[in-house]
CSV table of N, CA and C in Angstrom, one decimal:
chain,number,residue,atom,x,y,z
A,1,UNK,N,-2.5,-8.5,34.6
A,1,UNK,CA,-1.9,-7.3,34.4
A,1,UNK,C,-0.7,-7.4,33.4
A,2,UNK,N,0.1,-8.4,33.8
A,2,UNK,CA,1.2,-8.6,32.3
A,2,UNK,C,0.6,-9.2,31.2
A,3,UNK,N,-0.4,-9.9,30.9
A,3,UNK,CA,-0.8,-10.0,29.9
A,3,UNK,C,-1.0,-8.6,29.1
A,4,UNK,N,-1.7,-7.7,29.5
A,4,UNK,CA,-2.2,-6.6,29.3
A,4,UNK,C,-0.8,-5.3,28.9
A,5,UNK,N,-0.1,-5.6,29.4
A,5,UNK,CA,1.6,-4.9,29.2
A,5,UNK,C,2.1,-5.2,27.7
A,6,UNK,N,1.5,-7.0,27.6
A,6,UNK,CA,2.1,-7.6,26.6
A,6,UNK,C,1.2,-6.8,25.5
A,7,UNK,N,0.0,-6.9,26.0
A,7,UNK,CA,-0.6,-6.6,24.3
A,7,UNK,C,-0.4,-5.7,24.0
A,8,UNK,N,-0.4,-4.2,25.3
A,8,UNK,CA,0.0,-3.1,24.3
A,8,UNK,C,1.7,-2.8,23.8
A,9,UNK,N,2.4,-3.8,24.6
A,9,UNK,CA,3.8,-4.0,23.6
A,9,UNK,C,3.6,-4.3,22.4
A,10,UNK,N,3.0,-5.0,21.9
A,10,UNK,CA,2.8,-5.8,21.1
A,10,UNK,C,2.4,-4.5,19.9
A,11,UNK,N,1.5,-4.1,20.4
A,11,UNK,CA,0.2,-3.0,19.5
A,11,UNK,C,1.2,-1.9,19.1
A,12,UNK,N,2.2,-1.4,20.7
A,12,UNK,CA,3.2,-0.3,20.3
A,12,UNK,C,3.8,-0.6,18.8
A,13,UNK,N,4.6,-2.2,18.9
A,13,UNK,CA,5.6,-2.4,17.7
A,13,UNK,C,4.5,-2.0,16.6
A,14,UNK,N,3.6,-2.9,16.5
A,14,UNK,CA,3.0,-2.9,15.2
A,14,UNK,C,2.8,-1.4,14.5
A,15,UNK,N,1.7,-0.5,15.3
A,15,UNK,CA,2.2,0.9,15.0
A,15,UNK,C,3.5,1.5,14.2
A,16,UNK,N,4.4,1.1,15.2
A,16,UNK,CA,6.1,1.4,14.8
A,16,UNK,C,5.9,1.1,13.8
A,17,UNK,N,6.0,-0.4,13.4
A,17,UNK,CA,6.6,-1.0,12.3
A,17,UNK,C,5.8,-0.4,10.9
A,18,UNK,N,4.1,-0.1,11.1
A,18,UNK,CA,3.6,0.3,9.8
A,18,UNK,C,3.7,2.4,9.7
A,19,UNK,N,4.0,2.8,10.7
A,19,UNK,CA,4.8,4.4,10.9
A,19,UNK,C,6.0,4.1,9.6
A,20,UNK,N,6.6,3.1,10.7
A,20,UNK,CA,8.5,3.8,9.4
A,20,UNK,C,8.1,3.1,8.5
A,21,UNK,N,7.2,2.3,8.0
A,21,UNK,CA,6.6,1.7,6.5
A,21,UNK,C,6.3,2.8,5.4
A,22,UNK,N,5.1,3.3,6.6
A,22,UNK,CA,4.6,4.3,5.6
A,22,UNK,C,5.0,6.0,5.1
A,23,UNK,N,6.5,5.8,6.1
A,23,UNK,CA,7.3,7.0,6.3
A,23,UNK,C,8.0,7.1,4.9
A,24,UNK,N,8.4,6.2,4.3
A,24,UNK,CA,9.4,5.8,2.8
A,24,UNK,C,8.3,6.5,1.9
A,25,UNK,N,7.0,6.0,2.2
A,25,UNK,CA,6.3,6.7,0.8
A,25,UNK,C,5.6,7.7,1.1
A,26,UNK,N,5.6,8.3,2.4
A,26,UNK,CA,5.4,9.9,3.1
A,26,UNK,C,6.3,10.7,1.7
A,27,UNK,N,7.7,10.3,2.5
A,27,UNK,CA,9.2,11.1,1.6
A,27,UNK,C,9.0,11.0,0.3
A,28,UNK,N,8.4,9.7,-0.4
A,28,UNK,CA,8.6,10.1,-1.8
A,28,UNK,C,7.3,10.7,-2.1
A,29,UNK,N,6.5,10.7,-1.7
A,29,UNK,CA,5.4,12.2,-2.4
A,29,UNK,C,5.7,13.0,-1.7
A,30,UNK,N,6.2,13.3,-0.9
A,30,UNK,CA,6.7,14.8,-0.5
A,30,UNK,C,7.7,15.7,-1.7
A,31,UNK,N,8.4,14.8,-2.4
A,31,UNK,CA,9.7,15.0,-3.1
A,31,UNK,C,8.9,15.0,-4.1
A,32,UNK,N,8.3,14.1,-4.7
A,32,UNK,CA,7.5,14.0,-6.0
A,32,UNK,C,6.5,15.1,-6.2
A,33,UNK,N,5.9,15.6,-5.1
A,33,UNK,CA,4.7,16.7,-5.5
A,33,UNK,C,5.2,18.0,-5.0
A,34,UNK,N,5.9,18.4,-3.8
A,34,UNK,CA,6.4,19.8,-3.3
A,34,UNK,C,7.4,20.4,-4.2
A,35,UNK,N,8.3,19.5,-4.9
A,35,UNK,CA,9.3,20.3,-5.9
A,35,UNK,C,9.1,21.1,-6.8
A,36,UNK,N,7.6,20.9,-7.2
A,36,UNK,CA,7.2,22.0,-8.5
A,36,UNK,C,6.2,22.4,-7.4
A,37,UNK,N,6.0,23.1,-6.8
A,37,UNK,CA,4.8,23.8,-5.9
A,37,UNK,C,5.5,24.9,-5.9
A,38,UNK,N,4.8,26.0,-6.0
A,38,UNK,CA,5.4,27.3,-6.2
A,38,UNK,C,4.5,28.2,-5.4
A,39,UNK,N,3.5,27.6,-4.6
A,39,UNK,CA,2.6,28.3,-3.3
A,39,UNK,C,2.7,27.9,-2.7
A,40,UNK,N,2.2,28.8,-1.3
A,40,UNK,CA,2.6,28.1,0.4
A,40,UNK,C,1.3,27.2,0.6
A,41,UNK,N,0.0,27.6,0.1
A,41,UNK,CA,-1.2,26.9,0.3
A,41,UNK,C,-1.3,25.9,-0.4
A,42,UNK,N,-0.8,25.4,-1.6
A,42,UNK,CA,-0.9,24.2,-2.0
A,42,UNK,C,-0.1,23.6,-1.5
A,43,UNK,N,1.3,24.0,-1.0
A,43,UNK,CA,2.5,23.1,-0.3
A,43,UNK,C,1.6,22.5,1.2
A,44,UNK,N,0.9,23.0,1.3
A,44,UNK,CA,0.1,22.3,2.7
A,44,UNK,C,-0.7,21.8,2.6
A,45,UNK,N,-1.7,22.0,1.6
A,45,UNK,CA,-2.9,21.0,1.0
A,45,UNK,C,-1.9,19.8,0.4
A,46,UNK,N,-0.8,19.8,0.1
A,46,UNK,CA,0.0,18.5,-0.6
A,46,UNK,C,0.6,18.0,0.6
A,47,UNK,N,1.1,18.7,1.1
A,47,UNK,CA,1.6,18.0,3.0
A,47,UNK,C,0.7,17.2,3.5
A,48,UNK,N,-0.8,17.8,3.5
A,48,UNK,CA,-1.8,17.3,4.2
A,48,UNK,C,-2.2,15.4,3.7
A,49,UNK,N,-2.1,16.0,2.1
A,49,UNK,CA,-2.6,14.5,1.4
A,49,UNK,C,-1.4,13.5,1.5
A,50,UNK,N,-0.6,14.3,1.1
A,50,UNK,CA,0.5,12.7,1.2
A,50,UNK,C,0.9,12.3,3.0
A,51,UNK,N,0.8,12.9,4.0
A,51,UNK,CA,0.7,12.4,5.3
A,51,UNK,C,-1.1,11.7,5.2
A,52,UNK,N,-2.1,12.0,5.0
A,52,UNK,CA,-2.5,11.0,5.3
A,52,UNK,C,-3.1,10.0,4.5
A,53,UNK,N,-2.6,10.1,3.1
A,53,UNK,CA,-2.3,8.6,2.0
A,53,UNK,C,-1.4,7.7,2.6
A,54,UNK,N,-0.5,8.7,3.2
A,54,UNK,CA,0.4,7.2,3.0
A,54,UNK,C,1.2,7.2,4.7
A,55,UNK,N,1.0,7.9,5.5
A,55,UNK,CA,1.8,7.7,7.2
A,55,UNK,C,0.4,7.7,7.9
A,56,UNK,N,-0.8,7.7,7.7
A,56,UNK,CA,-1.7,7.5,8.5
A,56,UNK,C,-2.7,6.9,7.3
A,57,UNK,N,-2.8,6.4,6.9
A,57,UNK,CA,-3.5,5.3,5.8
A,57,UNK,C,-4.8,4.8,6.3
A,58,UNK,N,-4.5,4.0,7.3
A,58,UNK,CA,-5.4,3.2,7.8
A,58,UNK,C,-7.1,4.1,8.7
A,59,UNK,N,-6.3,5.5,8.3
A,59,UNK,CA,-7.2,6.3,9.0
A,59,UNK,C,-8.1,7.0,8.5
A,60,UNK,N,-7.3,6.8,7.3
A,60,UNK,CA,-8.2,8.1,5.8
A,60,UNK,C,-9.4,7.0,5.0
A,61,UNK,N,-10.3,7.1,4.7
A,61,UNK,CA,-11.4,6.5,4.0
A,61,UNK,C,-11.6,6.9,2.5
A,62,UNK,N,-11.8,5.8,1.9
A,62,UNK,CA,-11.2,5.5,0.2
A,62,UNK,C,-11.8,7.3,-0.7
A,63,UNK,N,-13.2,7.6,-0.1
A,63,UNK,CA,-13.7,9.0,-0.5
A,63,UNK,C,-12.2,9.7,-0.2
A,64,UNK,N,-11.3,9.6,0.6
A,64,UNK,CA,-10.7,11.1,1.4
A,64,UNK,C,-9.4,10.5,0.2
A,65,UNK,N,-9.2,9.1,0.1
A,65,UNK,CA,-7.6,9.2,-0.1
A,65,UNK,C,-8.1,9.9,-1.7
A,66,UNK,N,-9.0,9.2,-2.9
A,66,UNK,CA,-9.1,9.8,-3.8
A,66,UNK,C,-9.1,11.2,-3.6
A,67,UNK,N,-9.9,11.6,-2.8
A,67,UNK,CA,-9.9,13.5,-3.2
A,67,UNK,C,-8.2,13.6,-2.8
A,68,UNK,N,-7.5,13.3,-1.9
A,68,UNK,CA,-6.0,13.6,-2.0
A,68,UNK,C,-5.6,13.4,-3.0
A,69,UNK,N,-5.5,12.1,-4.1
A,69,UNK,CA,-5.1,11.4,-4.7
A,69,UNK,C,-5.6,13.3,-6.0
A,70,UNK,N,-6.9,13.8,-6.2
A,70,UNK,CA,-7.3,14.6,-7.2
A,70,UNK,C,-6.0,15.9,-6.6
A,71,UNK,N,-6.0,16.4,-5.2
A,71,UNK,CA,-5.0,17.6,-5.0
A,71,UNK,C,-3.8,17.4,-5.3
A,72,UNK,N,-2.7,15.6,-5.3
A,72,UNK,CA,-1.5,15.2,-5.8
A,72,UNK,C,-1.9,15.6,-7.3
A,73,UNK,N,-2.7,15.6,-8.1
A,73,UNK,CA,-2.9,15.3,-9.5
A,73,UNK,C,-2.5,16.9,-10.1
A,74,UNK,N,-3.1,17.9,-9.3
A,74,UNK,CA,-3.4,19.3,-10.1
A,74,UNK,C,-2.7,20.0,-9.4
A,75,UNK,N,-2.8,20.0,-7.6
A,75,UNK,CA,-2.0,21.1,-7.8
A,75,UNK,C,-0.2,21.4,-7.6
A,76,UNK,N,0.2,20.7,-8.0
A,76,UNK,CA,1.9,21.1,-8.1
A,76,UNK,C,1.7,21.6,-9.6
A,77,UNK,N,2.7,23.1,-9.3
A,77,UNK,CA,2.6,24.1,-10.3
A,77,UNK,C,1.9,25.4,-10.3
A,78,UNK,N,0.9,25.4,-9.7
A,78,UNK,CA,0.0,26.2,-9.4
A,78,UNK,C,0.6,27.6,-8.8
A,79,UNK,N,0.1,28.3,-9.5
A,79,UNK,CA,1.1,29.5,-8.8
A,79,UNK,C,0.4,30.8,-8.4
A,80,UNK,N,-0.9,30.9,-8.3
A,80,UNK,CA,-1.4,31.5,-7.5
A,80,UNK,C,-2.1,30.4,-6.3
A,81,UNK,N,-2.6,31.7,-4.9
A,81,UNK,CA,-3.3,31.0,-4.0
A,81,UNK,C,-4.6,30.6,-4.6
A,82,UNK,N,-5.2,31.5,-5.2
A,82,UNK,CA,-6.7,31.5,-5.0
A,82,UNK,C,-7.1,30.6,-6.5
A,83,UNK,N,-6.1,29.7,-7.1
A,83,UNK,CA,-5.5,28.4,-8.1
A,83,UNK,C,-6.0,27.4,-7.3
A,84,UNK,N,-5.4,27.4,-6.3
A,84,UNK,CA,-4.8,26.4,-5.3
A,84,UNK,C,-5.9,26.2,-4.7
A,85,UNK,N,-6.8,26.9,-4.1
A,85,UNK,CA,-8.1,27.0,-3.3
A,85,UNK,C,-9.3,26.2,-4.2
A,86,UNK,N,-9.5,27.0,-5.3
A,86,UNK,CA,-10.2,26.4,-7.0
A,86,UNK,C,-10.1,25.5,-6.9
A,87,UNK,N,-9.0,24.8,-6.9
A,87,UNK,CA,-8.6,23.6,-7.1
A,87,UNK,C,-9.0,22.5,-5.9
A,88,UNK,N,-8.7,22.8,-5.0
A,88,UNK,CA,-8.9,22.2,-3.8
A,88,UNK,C,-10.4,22.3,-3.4
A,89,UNK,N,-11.6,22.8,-3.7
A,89,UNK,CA,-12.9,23.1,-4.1
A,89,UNK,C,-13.4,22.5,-4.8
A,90,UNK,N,-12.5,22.4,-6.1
A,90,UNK,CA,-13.2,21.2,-7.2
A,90,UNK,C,-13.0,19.9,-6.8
A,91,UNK,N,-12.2,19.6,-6.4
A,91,UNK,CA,-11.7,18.1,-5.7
A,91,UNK,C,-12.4,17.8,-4.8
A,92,UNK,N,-12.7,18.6,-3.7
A,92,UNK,CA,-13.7,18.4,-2.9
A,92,UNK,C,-15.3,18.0,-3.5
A,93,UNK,N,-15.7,19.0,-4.7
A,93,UNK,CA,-16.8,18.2,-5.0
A,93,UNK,C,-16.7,17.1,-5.8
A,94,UNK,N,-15.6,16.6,-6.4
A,94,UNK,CA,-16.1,15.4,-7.2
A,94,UNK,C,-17.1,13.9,-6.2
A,95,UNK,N,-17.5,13.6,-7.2
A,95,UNK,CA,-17.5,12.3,-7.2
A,95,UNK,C,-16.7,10.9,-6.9
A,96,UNK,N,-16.3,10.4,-5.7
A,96,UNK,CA,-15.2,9.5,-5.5
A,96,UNK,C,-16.3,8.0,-5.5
């Protein structure tokens, strides 16, 4: 039973440690891409991608981080919704 205590101690840190890792480059695309967003629906479709490029990483699959990687690319600036949707549509179909 303490072996078993130990591993998930162990499993907790690691988590931790790659969380506040991937927290530094959470913040900097948040700052890099939400500053010029000028919709509420791209501000969330950019929330969505930079939380899970870079604070849940290990979770997103190379198809998903690219199409985030296409919604970081286009839509900051976008200033209608139905821009933002287009855009997030086209991204979805590409080719990763």
């Amino acid at each position: 039973m303490k072996s078993r205590k130990g591993i998930l101690l162990v499993l907790a840190c690691a988590f931790s440690i790659a969380a506040t890792a991937g927290q530094e480059e959470y913040n900097e695309c948040m700052l890099t891409y939400l500053k010029k967003t000028k919709v509420n629906l791209a501000a969330q479709f950019i929330t969505v991608a930079c939380d899970e490029n870079f604070r849940r990483p290990s979770f997103t699959f190379s198809k998903r981080k690219a199409y985030n990687e296409c919604i970081l690319e286009n839509l900051p600036g976008v200033e209608s919704t139905r821009a933002a949707a287009e855009i997030r549509s086209i991204c979805a179909r590409k080719e990763f």
